[in-house]
PDB file of C-alpha atoms in Angstrom:
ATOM      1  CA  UNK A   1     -19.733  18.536 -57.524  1.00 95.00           C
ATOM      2  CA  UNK A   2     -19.894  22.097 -58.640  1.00 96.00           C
ATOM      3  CA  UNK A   3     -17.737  21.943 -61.066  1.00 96.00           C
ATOM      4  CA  UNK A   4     -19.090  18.910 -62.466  1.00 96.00           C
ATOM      5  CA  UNK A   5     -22.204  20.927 -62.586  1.00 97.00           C
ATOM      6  CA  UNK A   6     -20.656  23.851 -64.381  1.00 97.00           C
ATOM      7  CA  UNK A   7     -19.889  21.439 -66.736  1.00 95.00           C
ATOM      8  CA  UNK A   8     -22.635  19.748 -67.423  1.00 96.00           C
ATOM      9  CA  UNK A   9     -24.227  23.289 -68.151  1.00 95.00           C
ATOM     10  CA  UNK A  10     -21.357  23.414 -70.882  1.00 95.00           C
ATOM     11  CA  UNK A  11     -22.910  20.786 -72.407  1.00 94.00           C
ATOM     12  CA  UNK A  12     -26.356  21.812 -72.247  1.00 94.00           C
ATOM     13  CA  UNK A  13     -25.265  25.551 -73.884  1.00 94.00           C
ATOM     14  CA  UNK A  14     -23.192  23.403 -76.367  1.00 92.00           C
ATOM     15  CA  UNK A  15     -25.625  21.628 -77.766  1.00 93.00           C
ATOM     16  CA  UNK A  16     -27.277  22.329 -81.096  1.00 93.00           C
ATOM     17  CA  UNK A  17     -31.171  21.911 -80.656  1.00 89.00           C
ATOM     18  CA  UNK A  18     -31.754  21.779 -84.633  1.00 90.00           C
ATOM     19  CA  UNK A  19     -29.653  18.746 -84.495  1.00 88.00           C
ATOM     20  CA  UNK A  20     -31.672  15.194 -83.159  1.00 85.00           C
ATOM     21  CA  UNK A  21     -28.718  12.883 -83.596  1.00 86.00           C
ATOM     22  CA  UNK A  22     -25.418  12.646 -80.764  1.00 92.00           C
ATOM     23  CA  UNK A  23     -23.443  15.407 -80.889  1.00 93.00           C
ATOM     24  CA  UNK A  24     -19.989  15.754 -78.527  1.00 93.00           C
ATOM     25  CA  UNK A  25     -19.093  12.744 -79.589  1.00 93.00           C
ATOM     26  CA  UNK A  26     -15.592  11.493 -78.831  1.00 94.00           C
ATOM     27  CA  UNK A  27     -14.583   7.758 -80.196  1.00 93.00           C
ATOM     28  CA  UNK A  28     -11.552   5.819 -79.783  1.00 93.00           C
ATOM     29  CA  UNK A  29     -10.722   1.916 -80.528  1.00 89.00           C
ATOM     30  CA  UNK A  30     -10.608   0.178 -76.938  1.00 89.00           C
ATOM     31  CA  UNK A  31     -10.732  -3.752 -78.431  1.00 89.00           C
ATOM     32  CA  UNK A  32     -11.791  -4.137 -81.472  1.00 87.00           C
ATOM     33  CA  UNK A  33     -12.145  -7.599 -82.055  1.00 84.00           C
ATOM     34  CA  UNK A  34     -14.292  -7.302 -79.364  1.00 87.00           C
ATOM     35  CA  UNK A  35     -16.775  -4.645 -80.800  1.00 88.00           C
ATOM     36  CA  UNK A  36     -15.236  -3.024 -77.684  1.00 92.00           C
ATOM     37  CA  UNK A  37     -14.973   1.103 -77.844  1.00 92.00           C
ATOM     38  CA  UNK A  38     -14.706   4.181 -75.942  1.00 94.00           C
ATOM     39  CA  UNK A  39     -17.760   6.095 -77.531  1.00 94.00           C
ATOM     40  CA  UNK A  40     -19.254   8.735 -75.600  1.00 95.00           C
ATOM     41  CA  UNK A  41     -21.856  11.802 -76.522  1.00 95.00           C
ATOM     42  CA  UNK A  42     -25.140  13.290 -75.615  1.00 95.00           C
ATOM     43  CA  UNK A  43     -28.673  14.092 -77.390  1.00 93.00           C
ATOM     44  CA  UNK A  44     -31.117  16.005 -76.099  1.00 92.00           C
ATOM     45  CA  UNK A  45     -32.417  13.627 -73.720  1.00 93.00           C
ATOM     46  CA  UNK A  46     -28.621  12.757 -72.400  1.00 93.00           C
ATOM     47  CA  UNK A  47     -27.479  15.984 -71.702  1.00 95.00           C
ATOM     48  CA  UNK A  48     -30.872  16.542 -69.975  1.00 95.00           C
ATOM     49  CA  UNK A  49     -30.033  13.649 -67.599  1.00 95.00           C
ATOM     50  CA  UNK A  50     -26.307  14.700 -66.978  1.00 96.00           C
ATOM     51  CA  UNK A  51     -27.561  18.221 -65.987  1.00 96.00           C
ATOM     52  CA  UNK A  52     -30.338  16.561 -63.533  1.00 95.00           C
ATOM     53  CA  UNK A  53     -28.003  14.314 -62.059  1.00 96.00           C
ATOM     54  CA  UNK A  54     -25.008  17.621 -61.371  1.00 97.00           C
ATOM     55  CA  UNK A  55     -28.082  19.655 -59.847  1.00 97.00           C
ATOM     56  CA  UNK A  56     -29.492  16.448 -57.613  1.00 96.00           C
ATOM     57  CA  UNK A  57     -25.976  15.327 -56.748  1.00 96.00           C
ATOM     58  CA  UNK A  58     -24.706  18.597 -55.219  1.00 96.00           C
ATOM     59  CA  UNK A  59     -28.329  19.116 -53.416  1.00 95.00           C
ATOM     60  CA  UNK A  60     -27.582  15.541 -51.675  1.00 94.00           C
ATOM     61  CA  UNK A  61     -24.003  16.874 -50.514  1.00 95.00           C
ATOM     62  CA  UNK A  62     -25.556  20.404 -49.562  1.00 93.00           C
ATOM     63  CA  UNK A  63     -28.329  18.715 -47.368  1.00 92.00           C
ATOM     64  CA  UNK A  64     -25.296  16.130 -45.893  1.00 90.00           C
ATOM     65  CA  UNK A  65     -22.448  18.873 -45.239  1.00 88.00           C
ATOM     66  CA  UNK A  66     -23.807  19.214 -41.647  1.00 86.00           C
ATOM     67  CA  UNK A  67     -25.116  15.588 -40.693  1.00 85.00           C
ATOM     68  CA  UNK A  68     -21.757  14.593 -38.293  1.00 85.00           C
ATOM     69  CA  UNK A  69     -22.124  10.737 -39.222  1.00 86.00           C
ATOM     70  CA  UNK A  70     -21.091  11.625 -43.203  1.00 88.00           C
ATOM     71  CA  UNK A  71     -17.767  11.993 -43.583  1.00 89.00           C
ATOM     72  CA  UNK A  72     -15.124  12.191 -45.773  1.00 93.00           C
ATOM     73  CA  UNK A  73     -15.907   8.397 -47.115  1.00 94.00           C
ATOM     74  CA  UNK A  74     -19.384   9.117 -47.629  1.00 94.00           C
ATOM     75  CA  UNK A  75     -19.306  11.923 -49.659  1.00 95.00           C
ATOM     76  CA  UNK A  76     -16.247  10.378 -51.457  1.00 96.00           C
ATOM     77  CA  UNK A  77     -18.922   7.658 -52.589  1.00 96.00           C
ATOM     78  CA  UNK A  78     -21.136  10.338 -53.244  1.00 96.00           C
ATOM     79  CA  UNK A  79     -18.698  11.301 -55.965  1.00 96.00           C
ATOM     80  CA  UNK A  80     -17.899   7.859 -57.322  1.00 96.00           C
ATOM     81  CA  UNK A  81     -21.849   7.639 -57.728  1.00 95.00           C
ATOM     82  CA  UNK A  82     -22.273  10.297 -59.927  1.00 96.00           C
ATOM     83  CA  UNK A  83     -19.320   9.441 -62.207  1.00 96.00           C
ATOM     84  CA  UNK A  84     -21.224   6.188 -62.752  1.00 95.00           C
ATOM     85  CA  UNK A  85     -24.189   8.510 -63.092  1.00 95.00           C
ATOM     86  CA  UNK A  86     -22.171  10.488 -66.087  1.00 96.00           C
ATOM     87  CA  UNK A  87     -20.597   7.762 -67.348  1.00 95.00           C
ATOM     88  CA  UNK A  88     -24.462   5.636 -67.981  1.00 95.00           C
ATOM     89  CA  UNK A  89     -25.432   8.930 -69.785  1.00 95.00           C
ATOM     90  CA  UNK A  90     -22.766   9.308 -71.993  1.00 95.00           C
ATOM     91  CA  UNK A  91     -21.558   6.324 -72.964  1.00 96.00           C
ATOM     92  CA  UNK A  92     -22.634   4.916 -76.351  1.00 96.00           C
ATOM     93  CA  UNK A  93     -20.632   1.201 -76.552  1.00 95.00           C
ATOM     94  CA  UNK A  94     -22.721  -1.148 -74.594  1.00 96.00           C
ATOM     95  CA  UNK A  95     -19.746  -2.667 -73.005  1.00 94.00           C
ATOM     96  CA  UNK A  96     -18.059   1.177 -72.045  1.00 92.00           C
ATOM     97  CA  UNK A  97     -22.034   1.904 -70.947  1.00 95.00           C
ATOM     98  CA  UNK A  98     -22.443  -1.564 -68.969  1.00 95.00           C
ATOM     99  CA  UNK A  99     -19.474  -0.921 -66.804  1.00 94.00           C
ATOM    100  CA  UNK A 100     -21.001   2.679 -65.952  1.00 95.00           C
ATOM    101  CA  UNK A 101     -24.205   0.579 -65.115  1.00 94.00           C
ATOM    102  CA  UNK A 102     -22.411  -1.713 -62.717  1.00 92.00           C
ATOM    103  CA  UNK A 103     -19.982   0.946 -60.851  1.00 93.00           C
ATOM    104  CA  UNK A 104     -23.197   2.901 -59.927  1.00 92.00           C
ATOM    105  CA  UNK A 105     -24.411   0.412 -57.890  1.00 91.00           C
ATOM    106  CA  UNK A 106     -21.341  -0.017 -55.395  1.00 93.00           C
ATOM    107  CA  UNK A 107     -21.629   3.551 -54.166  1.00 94.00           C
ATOM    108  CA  UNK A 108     -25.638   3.269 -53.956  1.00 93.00           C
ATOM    109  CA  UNK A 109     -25.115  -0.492 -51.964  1.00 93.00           C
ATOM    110  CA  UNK A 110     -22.732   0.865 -49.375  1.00 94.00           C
ATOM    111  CA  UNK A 111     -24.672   4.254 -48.702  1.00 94.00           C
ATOM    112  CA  UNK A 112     -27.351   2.496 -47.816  1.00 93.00           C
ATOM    113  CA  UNK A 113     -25.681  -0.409 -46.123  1.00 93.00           C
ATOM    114  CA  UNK A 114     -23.265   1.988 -44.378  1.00 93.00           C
ATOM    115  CA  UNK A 115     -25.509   4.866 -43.651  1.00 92.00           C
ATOM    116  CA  UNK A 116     -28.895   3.882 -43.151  1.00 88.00           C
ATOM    117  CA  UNK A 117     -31.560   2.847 -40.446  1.00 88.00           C
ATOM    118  CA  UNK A 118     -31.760  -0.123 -38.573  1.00 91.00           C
ATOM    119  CA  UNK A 119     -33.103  -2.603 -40.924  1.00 89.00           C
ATOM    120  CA  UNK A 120     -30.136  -1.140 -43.704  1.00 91.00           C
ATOM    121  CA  UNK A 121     -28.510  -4.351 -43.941  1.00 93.00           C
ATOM    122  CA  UNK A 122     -31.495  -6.143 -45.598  1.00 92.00           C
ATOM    123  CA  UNK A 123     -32.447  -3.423 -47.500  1.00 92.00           C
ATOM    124  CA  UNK A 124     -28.894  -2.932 -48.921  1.00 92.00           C
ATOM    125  CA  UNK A 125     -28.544  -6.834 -49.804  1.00 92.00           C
ATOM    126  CA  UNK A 126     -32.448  -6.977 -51.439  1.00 91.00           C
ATOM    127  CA  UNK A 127     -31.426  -3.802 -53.677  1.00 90.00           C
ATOM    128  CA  UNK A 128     -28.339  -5.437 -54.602  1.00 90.00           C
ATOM    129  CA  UNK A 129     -29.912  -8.621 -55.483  1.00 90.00           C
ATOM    130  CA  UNK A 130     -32.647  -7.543 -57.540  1.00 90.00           C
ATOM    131  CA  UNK A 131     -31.022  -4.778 -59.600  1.00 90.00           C
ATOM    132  CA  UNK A 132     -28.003  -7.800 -60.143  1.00 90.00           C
ATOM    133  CA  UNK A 133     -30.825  -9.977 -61.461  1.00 90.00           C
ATOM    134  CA  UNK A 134     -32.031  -7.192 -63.866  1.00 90.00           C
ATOM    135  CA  UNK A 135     -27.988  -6.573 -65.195  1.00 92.00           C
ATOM    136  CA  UNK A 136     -27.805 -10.117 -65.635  1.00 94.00           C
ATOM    137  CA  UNK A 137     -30.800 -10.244 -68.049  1.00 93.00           C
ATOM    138  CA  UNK A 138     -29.577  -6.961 -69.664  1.00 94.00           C
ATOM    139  CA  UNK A 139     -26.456  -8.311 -70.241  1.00 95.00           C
ATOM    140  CA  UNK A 140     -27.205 -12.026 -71.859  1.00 95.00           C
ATOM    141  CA  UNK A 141     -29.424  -9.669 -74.135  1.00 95.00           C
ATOM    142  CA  UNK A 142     -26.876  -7.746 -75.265  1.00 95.00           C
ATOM    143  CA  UNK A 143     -24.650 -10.353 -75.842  1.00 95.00           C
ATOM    144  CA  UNK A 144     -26.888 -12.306 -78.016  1.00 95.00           C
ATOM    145  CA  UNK A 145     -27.193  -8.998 -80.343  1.00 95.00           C
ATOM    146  CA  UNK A 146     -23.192  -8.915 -80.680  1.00 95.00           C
ATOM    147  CA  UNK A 147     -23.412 -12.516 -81.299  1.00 93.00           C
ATOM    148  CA  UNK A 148     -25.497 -11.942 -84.304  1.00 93.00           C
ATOM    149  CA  UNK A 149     -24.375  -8.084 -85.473  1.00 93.00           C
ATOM    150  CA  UNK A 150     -21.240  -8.390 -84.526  1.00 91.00           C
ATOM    151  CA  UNK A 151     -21.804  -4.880 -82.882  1.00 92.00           C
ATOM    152  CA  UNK A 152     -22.326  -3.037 -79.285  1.00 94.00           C
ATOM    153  CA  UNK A 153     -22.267   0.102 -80.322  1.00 94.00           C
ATOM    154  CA  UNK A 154     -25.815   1.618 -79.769  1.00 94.00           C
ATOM    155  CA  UNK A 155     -25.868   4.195 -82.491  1.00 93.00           C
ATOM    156  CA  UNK A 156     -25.103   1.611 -85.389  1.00 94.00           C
ATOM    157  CA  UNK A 157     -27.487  -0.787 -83.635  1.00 94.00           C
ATOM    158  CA  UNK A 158     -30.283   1.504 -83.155  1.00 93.00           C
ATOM    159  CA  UNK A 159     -30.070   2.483 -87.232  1.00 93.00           C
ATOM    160  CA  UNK A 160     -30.205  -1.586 -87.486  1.00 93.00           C
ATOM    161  CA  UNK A 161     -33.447  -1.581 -85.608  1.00 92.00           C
ATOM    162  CA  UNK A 162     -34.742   1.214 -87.383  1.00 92.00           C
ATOM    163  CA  UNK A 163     -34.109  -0.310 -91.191  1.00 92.00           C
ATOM    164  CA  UNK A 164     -35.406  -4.049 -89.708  1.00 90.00           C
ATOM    165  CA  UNK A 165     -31.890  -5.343 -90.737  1.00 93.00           C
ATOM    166  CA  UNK A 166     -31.247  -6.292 -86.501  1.00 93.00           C
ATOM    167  CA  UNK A 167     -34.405  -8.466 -86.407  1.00 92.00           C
ATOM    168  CA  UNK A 168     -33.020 -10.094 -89.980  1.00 91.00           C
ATOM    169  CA  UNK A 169     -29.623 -11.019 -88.225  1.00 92.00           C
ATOM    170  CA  UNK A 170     -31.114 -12.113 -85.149  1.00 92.00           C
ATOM    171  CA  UNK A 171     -32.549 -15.035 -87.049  1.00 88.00           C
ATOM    172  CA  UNK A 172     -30.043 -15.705 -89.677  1.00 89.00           C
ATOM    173  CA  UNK A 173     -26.803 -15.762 -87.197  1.00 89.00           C
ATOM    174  CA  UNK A 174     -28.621 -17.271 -83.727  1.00 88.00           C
ATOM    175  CA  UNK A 175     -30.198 -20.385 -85.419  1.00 82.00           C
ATOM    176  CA  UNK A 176     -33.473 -19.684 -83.619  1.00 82.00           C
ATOM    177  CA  UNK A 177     -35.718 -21.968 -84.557  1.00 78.00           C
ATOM    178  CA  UNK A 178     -38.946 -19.803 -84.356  1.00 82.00           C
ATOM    179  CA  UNK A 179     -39.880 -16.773 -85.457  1.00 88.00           C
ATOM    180  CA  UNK A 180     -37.431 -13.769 -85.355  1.00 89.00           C
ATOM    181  CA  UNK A 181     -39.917 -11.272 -84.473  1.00 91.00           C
ATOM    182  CA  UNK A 182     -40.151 -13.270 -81.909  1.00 92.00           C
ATOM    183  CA  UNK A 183     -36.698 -13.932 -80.435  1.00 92.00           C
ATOM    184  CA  UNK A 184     -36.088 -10.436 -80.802  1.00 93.00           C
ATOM    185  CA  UNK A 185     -39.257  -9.207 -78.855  1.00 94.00           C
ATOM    186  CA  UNK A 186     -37.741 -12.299 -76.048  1.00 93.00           C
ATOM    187  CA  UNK A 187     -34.506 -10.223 -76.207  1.00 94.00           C
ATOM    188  CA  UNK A 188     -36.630  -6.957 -75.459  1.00 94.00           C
ATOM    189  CA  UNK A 189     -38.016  -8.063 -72.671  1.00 94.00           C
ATOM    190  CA  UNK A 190     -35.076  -9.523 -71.418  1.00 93.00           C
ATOM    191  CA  UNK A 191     -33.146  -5.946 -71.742  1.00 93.00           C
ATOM    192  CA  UNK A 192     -36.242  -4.091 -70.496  1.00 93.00           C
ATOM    193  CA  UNK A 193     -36.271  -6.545 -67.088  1.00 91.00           C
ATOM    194  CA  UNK A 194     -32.823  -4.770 -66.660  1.00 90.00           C
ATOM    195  CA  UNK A 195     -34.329  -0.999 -67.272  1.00 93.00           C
ATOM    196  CA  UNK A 196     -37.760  -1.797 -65.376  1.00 92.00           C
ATOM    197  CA  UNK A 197     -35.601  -2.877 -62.066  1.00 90.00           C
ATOM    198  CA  UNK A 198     -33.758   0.046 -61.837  1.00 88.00           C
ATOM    199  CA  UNK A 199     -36.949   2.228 -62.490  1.00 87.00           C
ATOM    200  CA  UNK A 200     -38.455   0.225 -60.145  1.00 85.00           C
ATOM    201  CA  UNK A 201     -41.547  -0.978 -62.454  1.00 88.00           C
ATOM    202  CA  UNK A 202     -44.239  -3.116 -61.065  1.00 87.00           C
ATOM    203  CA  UNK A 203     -43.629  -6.130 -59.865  1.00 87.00           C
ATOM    204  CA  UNK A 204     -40.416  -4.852 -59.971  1.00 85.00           C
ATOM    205  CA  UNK A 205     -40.414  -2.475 -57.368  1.00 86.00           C
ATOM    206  CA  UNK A 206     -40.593  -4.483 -54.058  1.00 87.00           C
ATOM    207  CA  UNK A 207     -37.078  -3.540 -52.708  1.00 88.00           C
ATOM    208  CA  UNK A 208     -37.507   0.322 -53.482  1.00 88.00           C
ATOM    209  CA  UNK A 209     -39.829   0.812 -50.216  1.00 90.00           C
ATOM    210  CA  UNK A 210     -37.203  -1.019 -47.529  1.00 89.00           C
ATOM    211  CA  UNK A 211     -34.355   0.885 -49.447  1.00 91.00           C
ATOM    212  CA  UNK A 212     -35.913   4.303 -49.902  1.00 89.00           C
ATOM    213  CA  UNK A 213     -37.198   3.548 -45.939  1.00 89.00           C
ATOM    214  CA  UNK A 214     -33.800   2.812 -44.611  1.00 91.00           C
ATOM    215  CA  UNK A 215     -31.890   5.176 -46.376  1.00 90.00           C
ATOM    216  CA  UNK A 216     -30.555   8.380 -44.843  1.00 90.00           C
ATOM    217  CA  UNK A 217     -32.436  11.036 -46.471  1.00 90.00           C
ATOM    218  CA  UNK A 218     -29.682  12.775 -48.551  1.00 92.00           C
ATOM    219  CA  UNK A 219     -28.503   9.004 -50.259  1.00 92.00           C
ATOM    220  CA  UNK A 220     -32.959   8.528 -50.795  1.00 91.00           C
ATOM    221  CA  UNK A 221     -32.652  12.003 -52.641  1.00 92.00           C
ATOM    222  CA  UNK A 222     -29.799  10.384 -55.044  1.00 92.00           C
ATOM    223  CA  UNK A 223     -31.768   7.307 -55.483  1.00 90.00           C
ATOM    224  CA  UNK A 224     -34.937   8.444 -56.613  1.00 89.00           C
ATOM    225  CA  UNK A 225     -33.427  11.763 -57.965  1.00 89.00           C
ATOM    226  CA  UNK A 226     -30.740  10.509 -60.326  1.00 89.00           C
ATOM    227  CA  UNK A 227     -30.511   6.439 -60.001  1.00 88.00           C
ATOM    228  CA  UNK A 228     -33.802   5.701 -60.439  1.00 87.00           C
ATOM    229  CA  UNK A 229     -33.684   7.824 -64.167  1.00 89.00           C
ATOM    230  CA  UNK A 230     -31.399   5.627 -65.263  1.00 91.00           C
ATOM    231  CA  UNK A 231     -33.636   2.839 -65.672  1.00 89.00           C
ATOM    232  CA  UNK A 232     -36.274   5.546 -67.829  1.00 90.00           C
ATOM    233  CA  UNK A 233     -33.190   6.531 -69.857  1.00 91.00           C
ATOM    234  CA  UNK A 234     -32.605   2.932 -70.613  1.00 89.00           C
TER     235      UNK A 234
END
């Protein structure tokens, strides 16, 4: 965890502040015919989040090193958290991104399930379910852009937002039969249901209290420390 945090600090003296687009950037053809690539760098904003999650990570493990029920599988889940942590803000192919977005939430389930209070076991499943409802949304979304752009990476996407062309394509290539302002402000919301979950938005938020509640105190410090920013960086 330190030297993940050494790291990240790398990255934050690495970056050039003049410059607003990605930077770090590393890109290599995973499946192509699939839109499918390993893309990862950091903005400003991302390598603010990787530094965040390094310092709140290796408080959690500093404030568990002592507590006799953690041992070596919690803090090995600890671990596998924040690479899922990393991986969500650094990846820049939905599909590469998604899986980081998935493999965060088997660490968080089990901490919780595994090392919380008495009533963990509901807690646990209600997280689960509701931030599974919220991927499932996010993920239909997504898949309706690559069915109509043919892409997933975020950067090319996001300049197809920008220039208005994304809305165009939604309409031409989905055969929506209303509006495409409008199917793309349904797809918004549909993505954002995925995002306000994790951030725990109202009505959203019912299963952080039981969770936050019944966690141990280190695992609540990663959830609302470092999880719960995923959903704002979303």
């Amino acid at each position: 965890a330190a030297g993940a945090l050494a790291v990240a600090g790398l990255f934050w003296y690495g970056l050039d502040p003049r410059n607003p687009g990605m930077q770090l950037e590393e890109q290599h053809a995973w499946a192509p015919a699939l839109g499918i690539a390993y893309h990862a760098g950091v903005d400003g904003l991302g390598v603010l989040m990787l530094v965040l999650s390094a310092v709140v990570v290796l408080m959690s493990l500093a404030a568990s090193w002592r507590n006799e029920k953690h041992g070596p599988v919690y803090f090995a889940l600890v671990l596998f958290l924040e690479a899922g942590l990393f991986g969500t803000f650094t990846a820049l192919n939905f599909v590469h991104w998604f899986i980081f977005w998935e493999l965060s939430l088997i660490p968080a389930f089990f901490l919780v399930r595994i090392w919380g209070g008495k009533g963990r076991a509901k807690a646990a499943a209600q997280f689960f379910l509701y931030t599974m409802v919220g991927s499932v949304a996010l993920l239909l979304a997504f898949l309706a852009i690559f069915q109509a752009t043919g892409q997933f990476d975020f950067v090319q996407l996001a300049q197809l937002g920008q220039s208005g062309a994304l809305t165009t394509a939604l309409g031409q290539n989905l055969h929506w039969g209303g509006s495409p302002e409008h199917l793309a402000m349904l797809l918004f919301w549909a993505a954002f249901l995925g995002f306000a979950v994790k951030a725990a938005v109202v009505p959203f938020h019912t299963w952080l209290p039981s969770t936050y509640a019944e966690a141990s105190s280190e695992t609540t410090m990663l959830l609302t420390g470092a999880m719960s920013k995923m959903g704002v960086y979303g």
